[in-house]
Short mmCIF file of N, CA and C in Angstrom, two decimals:
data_model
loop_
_atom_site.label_atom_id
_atom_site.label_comp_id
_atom_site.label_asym_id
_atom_site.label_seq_id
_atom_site.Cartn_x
_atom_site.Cartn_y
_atom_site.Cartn_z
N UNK A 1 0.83 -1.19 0.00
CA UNK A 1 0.00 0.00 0.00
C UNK A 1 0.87 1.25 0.00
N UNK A 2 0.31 2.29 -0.82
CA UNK A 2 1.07 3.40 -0.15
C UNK A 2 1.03 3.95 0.71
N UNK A 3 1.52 4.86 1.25
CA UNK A 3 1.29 5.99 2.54
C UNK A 3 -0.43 6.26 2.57
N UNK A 4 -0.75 6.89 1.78
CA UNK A 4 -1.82 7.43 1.25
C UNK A 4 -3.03 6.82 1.21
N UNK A 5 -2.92 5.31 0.96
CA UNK A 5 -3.46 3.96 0.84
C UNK A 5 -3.92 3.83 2.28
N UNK A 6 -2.67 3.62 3.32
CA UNK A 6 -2.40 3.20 4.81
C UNK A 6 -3.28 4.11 5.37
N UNK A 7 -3.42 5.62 4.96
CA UNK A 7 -3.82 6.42 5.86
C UNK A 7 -5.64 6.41 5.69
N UNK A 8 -5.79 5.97 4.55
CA UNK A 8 -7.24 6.08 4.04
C UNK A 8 -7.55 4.81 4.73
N UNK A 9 -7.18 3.61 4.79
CA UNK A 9 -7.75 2.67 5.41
C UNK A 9 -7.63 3.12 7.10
N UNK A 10 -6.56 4.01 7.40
CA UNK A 10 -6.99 3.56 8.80
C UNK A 10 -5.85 3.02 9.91
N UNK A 11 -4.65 2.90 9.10
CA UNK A 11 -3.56 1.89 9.37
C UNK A 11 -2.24 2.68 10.09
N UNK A 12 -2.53 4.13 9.37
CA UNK A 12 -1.72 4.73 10.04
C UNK A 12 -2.07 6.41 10.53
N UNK A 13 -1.52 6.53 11.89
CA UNK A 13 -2.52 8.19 11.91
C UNK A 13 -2.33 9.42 11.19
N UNK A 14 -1.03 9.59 10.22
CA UNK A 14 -0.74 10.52 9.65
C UNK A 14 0.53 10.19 8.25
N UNK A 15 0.60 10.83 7.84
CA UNK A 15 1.60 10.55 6.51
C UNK A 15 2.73 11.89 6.53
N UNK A 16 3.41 11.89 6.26
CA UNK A 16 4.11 13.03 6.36
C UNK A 16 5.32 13.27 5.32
N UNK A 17 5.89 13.79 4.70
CA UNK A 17 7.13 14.00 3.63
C UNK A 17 8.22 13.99 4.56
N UNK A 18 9.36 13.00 4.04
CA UNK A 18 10.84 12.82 4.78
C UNK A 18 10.89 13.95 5.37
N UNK A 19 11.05 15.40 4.90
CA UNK A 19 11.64 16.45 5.66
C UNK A 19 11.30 16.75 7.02
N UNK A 20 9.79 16.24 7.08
CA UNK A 20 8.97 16.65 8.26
C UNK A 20 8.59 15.30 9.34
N UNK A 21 9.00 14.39 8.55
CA UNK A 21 8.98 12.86 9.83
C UNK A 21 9.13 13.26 10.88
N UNK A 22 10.45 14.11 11.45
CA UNK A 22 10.69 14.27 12.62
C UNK A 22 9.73 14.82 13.99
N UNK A 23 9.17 16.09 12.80
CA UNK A 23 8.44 17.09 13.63
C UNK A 23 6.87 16.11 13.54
N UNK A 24 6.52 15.45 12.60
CA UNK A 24 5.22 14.84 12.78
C UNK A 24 5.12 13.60 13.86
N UNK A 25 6.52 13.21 14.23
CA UNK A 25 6.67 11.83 15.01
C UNK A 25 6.48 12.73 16.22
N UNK A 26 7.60 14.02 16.66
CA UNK A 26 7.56 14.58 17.89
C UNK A 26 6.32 14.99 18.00
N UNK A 27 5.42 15.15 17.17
CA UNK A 27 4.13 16.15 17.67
C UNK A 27 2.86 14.86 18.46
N UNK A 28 3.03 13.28 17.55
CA UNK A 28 2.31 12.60 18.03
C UNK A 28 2.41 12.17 19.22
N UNK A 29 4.39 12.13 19.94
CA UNK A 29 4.50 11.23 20.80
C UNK A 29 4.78 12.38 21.96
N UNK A 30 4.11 13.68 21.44
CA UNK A 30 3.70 14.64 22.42
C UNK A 30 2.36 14.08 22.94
N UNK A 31 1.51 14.61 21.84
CA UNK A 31 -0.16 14.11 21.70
C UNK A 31 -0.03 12.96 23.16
N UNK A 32 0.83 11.62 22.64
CA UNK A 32 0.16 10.40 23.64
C UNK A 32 0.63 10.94 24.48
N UNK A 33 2.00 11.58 24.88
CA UNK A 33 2.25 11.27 26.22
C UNK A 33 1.64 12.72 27.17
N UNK A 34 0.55 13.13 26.61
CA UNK A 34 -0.29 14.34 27.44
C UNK A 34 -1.35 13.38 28.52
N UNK A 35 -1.42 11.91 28.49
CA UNK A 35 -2.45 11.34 28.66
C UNK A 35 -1.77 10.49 30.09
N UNK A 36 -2.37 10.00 30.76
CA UNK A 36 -1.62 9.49 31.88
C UNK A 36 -0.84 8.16 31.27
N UNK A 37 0.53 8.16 31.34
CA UNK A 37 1.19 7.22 31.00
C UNK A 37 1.03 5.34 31.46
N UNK A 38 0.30 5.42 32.82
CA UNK A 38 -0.18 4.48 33.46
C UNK A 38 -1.18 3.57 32.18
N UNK A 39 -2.26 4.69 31.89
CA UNK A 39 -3.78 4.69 31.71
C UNK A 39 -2.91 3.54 30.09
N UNK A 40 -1.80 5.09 29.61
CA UNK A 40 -1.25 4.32 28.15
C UNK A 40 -0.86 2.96 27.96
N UNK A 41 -0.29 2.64 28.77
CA UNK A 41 0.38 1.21 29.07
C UNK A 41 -0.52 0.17 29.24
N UNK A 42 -1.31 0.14 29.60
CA UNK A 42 -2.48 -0.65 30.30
C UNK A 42 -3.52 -0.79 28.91
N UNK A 43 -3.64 0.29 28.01
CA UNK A 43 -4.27 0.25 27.02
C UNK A 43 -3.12 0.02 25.96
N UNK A 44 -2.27 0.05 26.04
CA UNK A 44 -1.28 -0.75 25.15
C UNK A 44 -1.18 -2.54 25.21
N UNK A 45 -1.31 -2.47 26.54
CA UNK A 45 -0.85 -4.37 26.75
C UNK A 45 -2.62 -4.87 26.58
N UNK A 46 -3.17 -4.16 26.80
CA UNK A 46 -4.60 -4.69 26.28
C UNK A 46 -4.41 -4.91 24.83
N UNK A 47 -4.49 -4.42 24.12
CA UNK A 47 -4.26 -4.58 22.92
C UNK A 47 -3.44 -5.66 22.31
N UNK A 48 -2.53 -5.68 22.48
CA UNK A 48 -1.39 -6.63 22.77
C UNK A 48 -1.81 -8.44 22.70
N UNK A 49 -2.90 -8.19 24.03
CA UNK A 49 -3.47 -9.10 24.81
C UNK A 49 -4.81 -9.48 24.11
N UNK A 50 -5.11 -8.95 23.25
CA UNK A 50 -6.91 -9.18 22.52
C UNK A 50 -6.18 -9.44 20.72
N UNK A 51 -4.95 -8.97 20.72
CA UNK A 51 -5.11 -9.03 18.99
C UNK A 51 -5.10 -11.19 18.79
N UNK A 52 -4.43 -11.51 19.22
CA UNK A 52 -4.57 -12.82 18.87
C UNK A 52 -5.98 -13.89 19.17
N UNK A 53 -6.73 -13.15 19.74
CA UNK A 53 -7.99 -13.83 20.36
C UNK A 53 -9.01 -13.10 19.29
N UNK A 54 -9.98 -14.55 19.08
CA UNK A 54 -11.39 -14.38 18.02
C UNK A 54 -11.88 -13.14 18.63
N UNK A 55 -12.98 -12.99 17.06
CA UNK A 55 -13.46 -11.41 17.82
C UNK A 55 -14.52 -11.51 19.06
N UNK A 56 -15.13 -12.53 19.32
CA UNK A 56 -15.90 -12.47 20.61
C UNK A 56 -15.14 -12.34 21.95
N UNK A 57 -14.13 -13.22 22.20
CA UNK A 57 -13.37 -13.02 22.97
C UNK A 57 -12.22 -11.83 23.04
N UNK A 58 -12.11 -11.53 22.41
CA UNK A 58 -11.48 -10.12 22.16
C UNK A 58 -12.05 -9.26 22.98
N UNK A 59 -13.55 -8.84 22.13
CA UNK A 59 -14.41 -7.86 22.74
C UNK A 59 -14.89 -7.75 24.01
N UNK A 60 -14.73 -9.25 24.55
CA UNK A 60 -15.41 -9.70 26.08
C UNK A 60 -13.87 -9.08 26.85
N UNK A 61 -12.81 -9.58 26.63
CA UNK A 61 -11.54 -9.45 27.21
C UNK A 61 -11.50 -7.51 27.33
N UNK A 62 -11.38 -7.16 26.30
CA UNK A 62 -11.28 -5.44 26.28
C UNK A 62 -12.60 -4.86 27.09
N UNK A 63 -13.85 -5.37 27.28
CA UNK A 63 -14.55 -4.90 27.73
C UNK A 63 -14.71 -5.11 29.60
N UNK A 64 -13.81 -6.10 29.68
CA UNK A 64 -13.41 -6.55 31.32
C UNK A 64 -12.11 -5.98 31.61
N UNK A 65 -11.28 -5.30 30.42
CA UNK A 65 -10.07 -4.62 31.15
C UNK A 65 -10.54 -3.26 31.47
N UNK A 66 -11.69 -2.64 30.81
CA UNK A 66 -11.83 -0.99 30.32
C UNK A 66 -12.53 -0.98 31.94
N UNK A 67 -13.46 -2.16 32.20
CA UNK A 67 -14.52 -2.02 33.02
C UNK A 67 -13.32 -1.56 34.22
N UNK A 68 -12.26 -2.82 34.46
CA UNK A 68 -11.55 -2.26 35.72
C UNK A 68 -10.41 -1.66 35.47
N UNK A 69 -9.89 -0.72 34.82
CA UNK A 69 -9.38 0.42 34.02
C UNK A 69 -10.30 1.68 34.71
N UNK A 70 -11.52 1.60 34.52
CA UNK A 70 -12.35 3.01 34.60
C UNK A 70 -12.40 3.16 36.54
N UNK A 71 -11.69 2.36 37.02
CA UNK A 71 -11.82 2.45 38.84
C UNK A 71 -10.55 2.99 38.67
N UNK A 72 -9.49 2.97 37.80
CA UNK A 72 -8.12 3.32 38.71
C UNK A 72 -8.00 4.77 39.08
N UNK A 73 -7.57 5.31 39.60
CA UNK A 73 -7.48 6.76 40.00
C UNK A 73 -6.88 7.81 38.98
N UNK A 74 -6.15 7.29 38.31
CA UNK A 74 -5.60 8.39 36.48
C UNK A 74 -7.04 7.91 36.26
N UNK A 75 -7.85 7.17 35.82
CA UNK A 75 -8.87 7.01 35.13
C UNK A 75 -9.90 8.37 35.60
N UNK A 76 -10.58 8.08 36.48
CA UNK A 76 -11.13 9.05 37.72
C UNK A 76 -10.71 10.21 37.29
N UNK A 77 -9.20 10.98 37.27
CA UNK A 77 -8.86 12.10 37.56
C UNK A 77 -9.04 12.48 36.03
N UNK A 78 -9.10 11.71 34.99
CA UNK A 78 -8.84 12.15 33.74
C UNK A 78 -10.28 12.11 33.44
N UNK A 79 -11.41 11.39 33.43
CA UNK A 79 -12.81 12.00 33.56
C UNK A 79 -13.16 13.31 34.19
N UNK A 80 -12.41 13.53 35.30
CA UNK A 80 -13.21 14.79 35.99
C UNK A 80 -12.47 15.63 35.41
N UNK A 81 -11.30 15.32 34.94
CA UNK A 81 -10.88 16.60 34.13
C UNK A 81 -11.98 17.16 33.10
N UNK A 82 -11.96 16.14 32.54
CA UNK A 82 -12.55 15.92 31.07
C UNK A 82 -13.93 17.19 31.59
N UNK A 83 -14.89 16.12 32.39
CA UNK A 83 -15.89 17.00 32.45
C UNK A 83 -15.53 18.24 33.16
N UNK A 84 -14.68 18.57 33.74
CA UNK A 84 -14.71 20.48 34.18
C UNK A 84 -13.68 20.98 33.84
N UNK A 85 -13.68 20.58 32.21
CA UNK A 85 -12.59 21.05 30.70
C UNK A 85 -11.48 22.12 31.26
N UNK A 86 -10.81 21.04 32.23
CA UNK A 86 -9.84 21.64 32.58
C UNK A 86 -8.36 20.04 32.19
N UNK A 87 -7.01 20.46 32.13
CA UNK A 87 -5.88 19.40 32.18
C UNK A 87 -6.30 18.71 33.10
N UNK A 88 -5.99 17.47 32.67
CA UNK A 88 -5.96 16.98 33.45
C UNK A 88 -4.62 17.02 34.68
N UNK A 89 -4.35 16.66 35.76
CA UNK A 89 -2.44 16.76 36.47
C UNK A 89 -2.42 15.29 37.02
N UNK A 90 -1.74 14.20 35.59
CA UNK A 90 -1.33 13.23 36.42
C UNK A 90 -0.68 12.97 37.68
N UNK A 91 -0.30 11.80 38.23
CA UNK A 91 0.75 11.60 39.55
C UNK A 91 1.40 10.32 38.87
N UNK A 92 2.06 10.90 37.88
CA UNK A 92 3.22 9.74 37.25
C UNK A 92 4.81 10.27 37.66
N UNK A 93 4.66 11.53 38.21
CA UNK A 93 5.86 12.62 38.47
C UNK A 93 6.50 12.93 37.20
N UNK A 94 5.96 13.24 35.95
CA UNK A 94 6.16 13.76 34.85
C UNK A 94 5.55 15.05 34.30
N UNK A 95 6.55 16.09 34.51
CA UNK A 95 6.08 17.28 34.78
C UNK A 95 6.18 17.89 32.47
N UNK A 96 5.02 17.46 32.28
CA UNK A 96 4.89 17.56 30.87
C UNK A 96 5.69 18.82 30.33
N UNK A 97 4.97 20.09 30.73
CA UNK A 97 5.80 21.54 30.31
C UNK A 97 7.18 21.58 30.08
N UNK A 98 7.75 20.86 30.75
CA UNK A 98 9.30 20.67 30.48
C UNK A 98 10.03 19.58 29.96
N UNK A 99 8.74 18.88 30.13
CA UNK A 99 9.24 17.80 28.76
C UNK A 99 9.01 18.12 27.48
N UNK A 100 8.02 18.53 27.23
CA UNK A 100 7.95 19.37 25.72
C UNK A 100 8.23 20.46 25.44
N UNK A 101 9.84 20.96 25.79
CA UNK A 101 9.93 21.88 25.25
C UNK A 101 11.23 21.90 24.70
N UNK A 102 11.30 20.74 23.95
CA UNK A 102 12.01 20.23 23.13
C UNK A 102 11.56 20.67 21.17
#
């Protein structure tokens, strides 16, 4: 497939010209890591953990990790952000502002 191909199906989140790879990679792996790094990981190894399983069991498996996922406390703090559209302030001790200012 091409780039173009990848991105229309779905396969990949953005396409970008050699010159600008850099700045399009730094801008995404800004994007994820604004999110509680905990929350990321946990929804990474889920994934991980459902791609080799049929789709029923898949869906049952992701839907029993999300269920006890949505108790952890980043979970919690990143809803109430959400609803009083304010940042959320993880407790991963990753003080974002100064990590991105690269």
């Amino acid at each position: 497939f091409s780039a173009e191909e990848a991105l229309a199906m779905g396969l990949v989140n953005a396409v970008a010209p050699l010159e600008k790879l850099d700045q399009v990679t730094r801008e995404l792996a800004h994007h994820i890591a604004r999110h509680s790094l905990e929350v990321v990981a946990l929804g990474k190894k889920m994934f991980y953990e459902q791609w080799p399983l049929d789709d029923w069991k898949a869906l049952t498996y992701a839907t029993e990790v999300i269920v006890r996922n949505s108790k952890l406390p980043e979970t919690v703090r990143g809803i109430q952000a959400f609803l009083d559209k304010k940042e959320p302030h993880w407790q991963d001790g990753i003080h974002r502002e100064e990590a991105f200012t690269s």
